[in-house]
XYZ file of C-alpha atoms in Angstrom:
523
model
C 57.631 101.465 64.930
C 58.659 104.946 64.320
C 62.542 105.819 64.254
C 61.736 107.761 67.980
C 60.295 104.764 69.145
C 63.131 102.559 67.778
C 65.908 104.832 68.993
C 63.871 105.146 72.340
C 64.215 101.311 72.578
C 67.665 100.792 71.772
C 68.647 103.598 74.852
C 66.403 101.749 77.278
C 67.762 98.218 76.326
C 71.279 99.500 76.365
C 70.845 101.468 80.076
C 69.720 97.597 81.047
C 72.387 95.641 80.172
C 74.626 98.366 82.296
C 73.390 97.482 85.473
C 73.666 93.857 86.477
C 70.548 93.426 88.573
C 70.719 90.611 91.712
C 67.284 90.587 92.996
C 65.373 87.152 94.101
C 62.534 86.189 91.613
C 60.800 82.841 91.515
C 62.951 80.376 89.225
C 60.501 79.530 86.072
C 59.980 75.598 85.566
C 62.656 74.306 83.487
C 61.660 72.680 80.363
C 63.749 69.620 81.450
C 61.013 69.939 84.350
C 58.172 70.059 82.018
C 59.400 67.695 79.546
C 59.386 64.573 82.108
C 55.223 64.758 81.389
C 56.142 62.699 78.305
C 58.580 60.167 79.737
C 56.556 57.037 78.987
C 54.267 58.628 76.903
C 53.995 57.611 73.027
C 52.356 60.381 70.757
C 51.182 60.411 67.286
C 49.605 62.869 65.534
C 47.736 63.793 62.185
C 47.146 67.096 60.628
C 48.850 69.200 62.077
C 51.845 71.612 60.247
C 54.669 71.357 62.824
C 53.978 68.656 65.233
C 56.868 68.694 66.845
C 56.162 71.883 68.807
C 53.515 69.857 70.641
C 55.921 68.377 72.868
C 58.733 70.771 73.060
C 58.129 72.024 76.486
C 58.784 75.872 74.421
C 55.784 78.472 73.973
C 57.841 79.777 71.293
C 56.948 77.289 68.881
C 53.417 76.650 68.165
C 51.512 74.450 65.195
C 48.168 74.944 63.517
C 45.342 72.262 63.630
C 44.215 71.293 59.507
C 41.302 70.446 58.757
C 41.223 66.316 59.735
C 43.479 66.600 62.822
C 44.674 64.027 65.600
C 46.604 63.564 68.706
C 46.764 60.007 70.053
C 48.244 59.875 73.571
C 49.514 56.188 74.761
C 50.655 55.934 78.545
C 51.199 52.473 80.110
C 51.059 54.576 83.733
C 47.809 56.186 82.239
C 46.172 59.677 81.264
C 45.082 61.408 84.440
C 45.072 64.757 83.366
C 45.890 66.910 80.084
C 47.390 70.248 80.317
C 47.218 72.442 77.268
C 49.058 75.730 76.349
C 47.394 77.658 73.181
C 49.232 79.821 71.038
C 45.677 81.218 70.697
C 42.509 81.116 72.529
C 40.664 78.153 71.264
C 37.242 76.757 70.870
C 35.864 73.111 72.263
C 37.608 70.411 71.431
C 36.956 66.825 71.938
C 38.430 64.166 74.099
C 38.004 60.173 72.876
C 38.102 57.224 74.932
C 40.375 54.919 72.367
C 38.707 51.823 74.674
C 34.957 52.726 74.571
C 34.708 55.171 72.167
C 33.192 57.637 74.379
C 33.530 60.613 73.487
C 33.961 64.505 75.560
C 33.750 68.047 74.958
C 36.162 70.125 76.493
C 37.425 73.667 76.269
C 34.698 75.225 76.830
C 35.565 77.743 79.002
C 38.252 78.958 76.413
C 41.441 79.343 78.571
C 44.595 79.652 76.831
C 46.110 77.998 79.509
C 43.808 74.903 80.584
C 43.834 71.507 82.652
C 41.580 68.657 81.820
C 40.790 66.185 84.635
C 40.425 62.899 83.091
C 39.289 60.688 85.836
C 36.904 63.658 86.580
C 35.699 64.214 83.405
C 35.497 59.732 82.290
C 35.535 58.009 85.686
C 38.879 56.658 85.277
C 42.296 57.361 84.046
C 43.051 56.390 80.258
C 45.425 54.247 78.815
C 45.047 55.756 75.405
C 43.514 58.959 74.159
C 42.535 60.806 71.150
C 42.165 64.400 70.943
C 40.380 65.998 68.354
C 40.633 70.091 67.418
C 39.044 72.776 65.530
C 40.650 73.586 62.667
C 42.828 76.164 62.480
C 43.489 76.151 66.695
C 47.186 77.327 67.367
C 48.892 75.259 69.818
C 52.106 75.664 71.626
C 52.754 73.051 74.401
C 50.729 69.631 75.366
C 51.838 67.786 78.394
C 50.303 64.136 80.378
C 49.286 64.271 83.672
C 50.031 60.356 84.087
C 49.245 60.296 88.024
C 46.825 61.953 90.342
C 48.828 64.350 91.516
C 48.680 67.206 89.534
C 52.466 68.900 88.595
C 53.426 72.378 90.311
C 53.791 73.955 86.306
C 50.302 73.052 85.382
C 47.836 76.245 86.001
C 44.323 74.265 86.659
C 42.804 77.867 86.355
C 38.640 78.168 87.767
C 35.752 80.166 85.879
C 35.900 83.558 87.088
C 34.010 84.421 90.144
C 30.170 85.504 89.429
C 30.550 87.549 93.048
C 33.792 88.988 93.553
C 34.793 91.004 96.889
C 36.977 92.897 94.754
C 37.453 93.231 91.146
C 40.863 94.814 90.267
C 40.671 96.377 86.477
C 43.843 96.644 84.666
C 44.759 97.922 81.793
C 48.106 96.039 80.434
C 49.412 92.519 81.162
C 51.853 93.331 83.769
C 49.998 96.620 85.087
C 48.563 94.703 87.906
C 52.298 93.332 88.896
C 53.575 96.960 88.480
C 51.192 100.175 90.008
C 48.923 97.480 91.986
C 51.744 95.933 93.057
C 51.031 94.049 96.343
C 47.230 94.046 96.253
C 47.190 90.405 94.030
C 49.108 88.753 97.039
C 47.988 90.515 99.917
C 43.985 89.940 98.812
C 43.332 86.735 96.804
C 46.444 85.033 98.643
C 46.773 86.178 102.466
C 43.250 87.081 102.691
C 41.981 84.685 100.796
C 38.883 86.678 99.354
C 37.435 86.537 96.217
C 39.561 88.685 93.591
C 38.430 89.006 90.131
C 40.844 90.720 87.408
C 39.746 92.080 84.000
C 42.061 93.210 81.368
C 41.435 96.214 79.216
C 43.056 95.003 76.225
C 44.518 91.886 74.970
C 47.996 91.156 73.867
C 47.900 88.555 70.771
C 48.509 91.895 69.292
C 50.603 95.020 69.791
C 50.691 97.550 67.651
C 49.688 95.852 64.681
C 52.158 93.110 65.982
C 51.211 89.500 66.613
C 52.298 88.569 69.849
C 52.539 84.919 71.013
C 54.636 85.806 74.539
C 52.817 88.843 76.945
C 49.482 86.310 76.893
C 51.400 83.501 78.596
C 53.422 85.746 80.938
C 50.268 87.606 81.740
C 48.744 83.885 83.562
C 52.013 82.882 84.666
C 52.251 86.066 86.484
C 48.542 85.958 87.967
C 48.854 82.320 88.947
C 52.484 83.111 90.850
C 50.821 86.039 93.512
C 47.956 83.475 93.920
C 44.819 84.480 91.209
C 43.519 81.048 90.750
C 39.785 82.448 88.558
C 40.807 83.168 85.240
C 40.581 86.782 84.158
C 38.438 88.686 81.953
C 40.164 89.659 79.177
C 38.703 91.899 76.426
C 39.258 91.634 72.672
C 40.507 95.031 72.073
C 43.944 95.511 70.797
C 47.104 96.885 72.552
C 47.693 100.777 71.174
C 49.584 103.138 72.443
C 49.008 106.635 73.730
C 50.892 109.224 76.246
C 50.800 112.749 77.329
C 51.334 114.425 80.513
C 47.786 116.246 80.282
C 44.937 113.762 81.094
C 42.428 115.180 78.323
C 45.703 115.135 75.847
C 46.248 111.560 76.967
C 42.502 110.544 76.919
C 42.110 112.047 73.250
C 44.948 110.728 71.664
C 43.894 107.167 73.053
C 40.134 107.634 71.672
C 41.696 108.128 68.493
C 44.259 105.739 68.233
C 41.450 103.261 69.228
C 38.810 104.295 67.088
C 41.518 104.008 63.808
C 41.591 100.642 65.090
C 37.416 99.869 65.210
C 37.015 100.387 68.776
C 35.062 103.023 70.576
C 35.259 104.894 74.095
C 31.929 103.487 73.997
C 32.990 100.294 73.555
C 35.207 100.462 76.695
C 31.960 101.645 78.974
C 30.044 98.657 78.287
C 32.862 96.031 78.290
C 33.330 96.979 81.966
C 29.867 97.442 82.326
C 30.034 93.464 81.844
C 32.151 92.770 83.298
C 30.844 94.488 86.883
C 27.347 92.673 86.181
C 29.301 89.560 85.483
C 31.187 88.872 88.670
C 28.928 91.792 91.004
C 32.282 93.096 92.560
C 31.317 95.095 96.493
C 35.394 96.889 95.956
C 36.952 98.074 92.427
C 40.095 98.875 92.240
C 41.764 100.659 89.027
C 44.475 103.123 87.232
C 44.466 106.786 88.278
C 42.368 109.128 85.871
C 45.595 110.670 84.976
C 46.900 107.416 83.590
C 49.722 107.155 86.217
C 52.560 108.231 83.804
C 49.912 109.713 81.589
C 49.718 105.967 79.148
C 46.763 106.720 77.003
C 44.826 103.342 77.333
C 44.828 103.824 81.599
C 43.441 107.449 81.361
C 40.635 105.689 78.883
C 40.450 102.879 81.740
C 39.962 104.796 84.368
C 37.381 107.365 82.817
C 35.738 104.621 81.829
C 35.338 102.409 84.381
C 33.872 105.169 86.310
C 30.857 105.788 83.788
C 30.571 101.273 84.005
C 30.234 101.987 87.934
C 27.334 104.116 87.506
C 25.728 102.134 83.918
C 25.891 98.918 86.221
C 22.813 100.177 87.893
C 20.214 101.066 84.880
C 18.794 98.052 83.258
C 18.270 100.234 80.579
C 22.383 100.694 79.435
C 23.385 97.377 77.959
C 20.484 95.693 78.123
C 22.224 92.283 76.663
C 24.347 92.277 79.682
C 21.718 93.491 82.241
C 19.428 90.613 80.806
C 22.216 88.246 81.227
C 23.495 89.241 84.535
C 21.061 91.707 86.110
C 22.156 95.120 87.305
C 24.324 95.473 90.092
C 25.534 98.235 92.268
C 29.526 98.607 93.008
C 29.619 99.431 97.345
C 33.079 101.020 96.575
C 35.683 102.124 94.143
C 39.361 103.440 94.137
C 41.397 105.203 91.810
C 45.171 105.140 92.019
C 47.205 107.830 93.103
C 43.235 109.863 93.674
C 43.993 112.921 96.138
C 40.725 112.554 98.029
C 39.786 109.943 100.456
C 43.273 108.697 100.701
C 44.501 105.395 101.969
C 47.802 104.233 101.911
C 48.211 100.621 101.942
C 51.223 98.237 103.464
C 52.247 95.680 101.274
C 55.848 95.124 103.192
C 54.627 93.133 106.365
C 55.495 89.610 106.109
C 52.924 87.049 105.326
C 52.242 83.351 106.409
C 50.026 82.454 103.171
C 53.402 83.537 101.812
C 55.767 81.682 104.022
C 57.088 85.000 105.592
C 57.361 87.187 102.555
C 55.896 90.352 101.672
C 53.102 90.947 99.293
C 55.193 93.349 97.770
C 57.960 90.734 97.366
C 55.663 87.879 95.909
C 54.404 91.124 93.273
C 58.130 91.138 92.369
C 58.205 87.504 91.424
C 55.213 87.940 89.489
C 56.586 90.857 87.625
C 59.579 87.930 86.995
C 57.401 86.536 84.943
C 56.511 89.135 82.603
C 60.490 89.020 80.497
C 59.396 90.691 77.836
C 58.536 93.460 79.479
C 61.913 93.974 81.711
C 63.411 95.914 79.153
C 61.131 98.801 80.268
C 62.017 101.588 82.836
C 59.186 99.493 85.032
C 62.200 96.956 85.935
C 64.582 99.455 87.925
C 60.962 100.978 88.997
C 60.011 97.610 90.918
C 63.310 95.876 91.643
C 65.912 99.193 91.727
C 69.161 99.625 90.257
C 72.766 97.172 91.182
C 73.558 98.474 94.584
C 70.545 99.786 95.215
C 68.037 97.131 95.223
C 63.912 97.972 95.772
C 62.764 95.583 98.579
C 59.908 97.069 99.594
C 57.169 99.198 98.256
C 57.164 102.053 100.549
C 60.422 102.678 98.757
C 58.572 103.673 95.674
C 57.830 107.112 95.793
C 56.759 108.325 92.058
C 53.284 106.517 91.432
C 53.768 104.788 94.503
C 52.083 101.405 94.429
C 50.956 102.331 98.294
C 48.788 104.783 97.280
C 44.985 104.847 96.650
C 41.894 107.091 96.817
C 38.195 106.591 97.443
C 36.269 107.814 94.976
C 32.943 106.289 94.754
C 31.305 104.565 97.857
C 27.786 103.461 99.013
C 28.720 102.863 102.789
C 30.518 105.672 103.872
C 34.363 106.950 103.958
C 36.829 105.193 105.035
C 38.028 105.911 109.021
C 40.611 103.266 109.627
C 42.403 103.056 106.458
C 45.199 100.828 104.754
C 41.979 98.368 103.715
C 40.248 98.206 100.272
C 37.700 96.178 102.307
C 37.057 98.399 105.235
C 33.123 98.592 106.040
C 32.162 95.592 103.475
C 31.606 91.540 104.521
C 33.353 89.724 102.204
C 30.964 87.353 100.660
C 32.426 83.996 102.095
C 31.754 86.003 105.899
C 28.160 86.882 104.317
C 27.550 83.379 103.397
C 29.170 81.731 106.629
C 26.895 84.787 108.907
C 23.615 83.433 106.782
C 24.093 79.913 107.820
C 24.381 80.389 110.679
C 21.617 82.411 110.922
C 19.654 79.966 108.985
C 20.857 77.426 111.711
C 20.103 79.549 114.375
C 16.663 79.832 112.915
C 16.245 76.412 112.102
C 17.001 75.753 116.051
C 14.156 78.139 117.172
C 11.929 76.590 114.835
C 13.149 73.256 116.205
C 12.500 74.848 119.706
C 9.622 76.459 118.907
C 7.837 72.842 117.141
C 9.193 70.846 120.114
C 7.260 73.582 122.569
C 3.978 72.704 120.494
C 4.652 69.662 120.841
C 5.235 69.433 124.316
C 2.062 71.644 124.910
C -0.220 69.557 122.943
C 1.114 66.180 124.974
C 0.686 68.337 127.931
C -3.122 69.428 126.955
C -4.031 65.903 125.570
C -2.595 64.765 129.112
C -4.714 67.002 130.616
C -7.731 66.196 129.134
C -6.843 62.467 129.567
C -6.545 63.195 133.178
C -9.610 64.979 133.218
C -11.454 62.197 131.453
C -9.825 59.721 134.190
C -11.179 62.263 136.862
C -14.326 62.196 135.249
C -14.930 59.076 135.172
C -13.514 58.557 138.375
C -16.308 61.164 140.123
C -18.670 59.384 137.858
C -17.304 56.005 139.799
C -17.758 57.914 143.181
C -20.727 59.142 142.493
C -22.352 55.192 141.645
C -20.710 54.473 143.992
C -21.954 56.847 146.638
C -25.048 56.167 145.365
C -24.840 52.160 145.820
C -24.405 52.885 149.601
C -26.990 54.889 150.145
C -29.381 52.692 148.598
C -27.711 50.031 150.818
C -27.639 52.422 153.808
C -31.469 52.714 152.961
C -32.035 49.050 152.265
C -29.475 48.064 155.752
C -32.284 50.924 157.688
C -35.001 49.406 155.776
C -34.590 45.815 157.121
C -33.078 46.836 160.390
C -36.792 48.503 160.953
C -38.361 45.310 160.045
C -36.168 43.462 161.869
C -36.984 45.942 165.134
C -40.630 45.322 163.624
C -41.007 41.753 163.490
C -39.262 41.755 166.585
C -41.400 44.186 168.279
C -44.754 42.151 167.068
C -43.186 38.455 167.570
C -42.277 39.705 170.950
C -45.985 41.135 171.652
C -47.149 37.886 170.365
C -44.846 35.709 172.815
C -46.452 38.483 175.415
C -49.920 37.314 174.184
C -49.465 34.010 174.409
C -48.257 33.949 177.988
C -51.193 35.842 179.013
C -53.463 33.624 177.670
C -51.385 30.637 178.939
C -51.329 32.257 182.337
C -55.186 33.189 182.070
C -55.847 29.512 181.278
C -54.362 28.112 184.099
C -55.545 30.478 186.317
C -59.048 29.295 185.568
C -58.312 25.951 185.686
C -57.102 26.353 189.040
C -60.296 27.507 190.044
């Protein structure tokens, strides 16, 4: 640190500790809090340098894995769940069943903060486990789960969405609590949509520094407005940069960066990955003057717009387009942009929130980030003794409130004070197709049932027809029959008549020659 920067620091310390701030931030979990996770719980441990920091509830203490390392974990009310803290992020590591011998990877997602589900992950709760880590993993807290219910401290933090409504890109840990204040809340809390954030640069090391505080306030401070997807967070360092011209600013950062390895390029396509990675419809970043002119969100924002457009061609990137595909960004905003402007209101109070105001829950996440409050950013966000900041419209110099449209495939916005105006969020896409797919499903249903119903109908028919057919046939034999009897009835009632007719002419015959007879024997 130069003797400016040093003298700069001591001034802005000193102007803190004159004004006895009162606001009302979120109350961190005590250690006492914490520490309960190992009442009942015996630990013993091999190869590691300061073992004692495993259990200390304190971030500030951290040990180092050797080479042959151990942690076995006793509980007589039994392992449900492990909660780590890393000093550093850390590769898998390996959970063993001290009953079966069973044993699990886990870690692989590589969260510095991260939850392991037992029962989930073995079928039951342990009695004893062994955990084994890579050497040389940093380590700062462990604590036992040793019931199902998981503690309010631990942070059982998701994968990070892979379709995002809205992806907000910041540049610092604590950026997103400060000039995007209210959006975390108001979005991925009250709204409940999908909100991805990625992180220009990482903060295990600042200027040269190692850092092992700003990467646990940065998830503390996500996890208190409601980000439950972990973010993306790049591996470039934190530098520094400033000047009140943007092309100054965006020079000076270029350089500072590329001293340090890293190239503008570099930038472009980490964004570029991170837009193909989670396919975001809304992004949401710094102003292209860097707000207060900070090198590293002029660099951002420049850049990010180039990702927007090198999303699209398959040909930029091509590891990430092969990995991810291409995807095309439906709308962007810049902070503070002069064109297409919408000003949002993050002082409405909020049920999700129990009545608060997005802008107050951004306060509480700022809480988090102590390391930080020695900056001009605390009287920026919570005001000075006397006169407090409660609300954002209050901030009038890079007003939180204030966005511009900038890029958009689906038209300007008419209604304003939404980042989401004229998209579907995805869960409303998702819901709209099922229900089209069970409104199509139906009419198939309908439409199968009315083939159905027409072939019974037709093979009805033609049964009928057959009966009718046969039937005539019947009729016809039938018919027939009769007149054969009708002929036969005819044909015997003229012999009858006939044989009548001839016995009668014989009777006739006979008389006459019985009458003849006589006659002559009379004579």
């Amino acid at each position: 640190m130069n003797i400016k920067k040093g003298i700069w620091l001591l001034l802005c310390m000193l102007i803190i500790s004159m004004f006895p701030f009162s606001v009302g931030l979120a109350a961190p979990q005590s250690a006492e809090a914490k520490q309960t996770a190992w009442d009942g719980v015996i630990i013993e441990t091999e190869g590691f340098d300061r073992p004692e920091a495993l259990s200390d509830a304190s971030r500030t203490t951290y040990t180092k894995a050797e080479e042959q390392n151990r942690i076995l974990i006793s509980s007589e009310e039994g392992v449900y769940g492990i909660y780590i803290e890393f000093d550093r992020i850390s590769e898998e590591w390996q959970l063993n069943d001290c009953a079966t011998g069973e044993r699990f990877s886990c870690g692989e997602n590589g969260f510095l903060h991260a939850y392991t589900d037992v029962v989930s992950l073995t079928g039951e709760h342990l009695q004893e486990a062994e955990l084994v880590f890579a050497p040389g993993t940093v380590i700062a807290d462990i604590y036992v789960v040793q019931s199902p219910e998981i503690p309010s401290f631990v942070q059982n933090w998701q994968v990070p969405y892979e379709e995002a409504d809205l992806l907000l890109v910041s540049s610092h840990s604590d950026d997103e609590q400060l000039f995007f204040a209210g959006l975390l809340p108001l979005y991925a809390g009250e709204k409940q949509l999908r909100v991805q954030v990625a992180y220009v640069v990482q903060h295990f090391e600042a200027q040269g520094v190692q850092n092992h505080v700003r990467g646990h306030e940065q998830l503390d401070g996500l996890w208190t407005v409601g980000v439950r997807n972990y973010p993306f967070i790049s591996e470039f360092p934190d530098l520094y940069a400033e000047s009140k011209n943007r092309e100054t600013a965006f020079a000076q950062a270029v350089k500072v960066f590329e001293d340090a390895g890293v190239t503008y390029e570099d930038f472009v396509a980490y964004l570029t990955e991170a837009i193909r990675k989670c396919r975001p419809q809304v992004v949401v970043s710094h102003d292209f003057d860097g707000e207060y002119g900070h090198g590293t969100h002029v660099v951002c924002a420049s850049a990010l717009q180039e990702a927007i457009a090198a999303a699209e061609d398959e040909t930029y990137h091509s590891e990430s387009a092969n990995a991810y595909g291409t995807w095309s960004v439906k709308k962007a905003y810049s902070h503070l942009y002069p064109e297409n402007t919408i000003r949002m209101d993050y002082d409405t109070p909020l049920a999700f929130w129990n009545g608060k105001t997005a802008f107050e829950v951004t306060q509480e996440g700022f809480a988090c980030h102590k390391s930080q409050h020695w900056t001009w950013f605390y009287a920026w966000i919570y005001g000075k003794d006397g006169a407090p900041v409660t609300k954002a419209s209050q901030i009038n110099r890079y007003s939180p409130c204030d966005y511009g449209l900038y890029h958009t495939l689906v038209g300007n916005d008419v209604i304003g004070g939404d980042f989401m105006e004229n998209i579907v969020s995805y869960e409303e896409q998702y819901r709209i197709a099922a229900e089209e797919a069970l409104r199509l499903q139906e009419e198939e249903r309908l439409k199968q049932e009315a083939i159905r119903l027409q072939e019974e109908a037709e093979k009805k028919a033609e049964e009928i027809a057959g009966e009718l057919a046969e039937l005539q046939q019947n009729m016809q034999t039938v018919s027939a029959n009769l007149r054969q009897e009708n002929q036969k009835r005819k044909l015997l009632l003229a012999g009858g008549i006939g044989l009548t007719i001839i016995v009668s002419a014989a009777v006739l015959i006979y008389m006459s020659k019985r009458k003849f007879i006589n006659f002559r024997g009379a004579k």
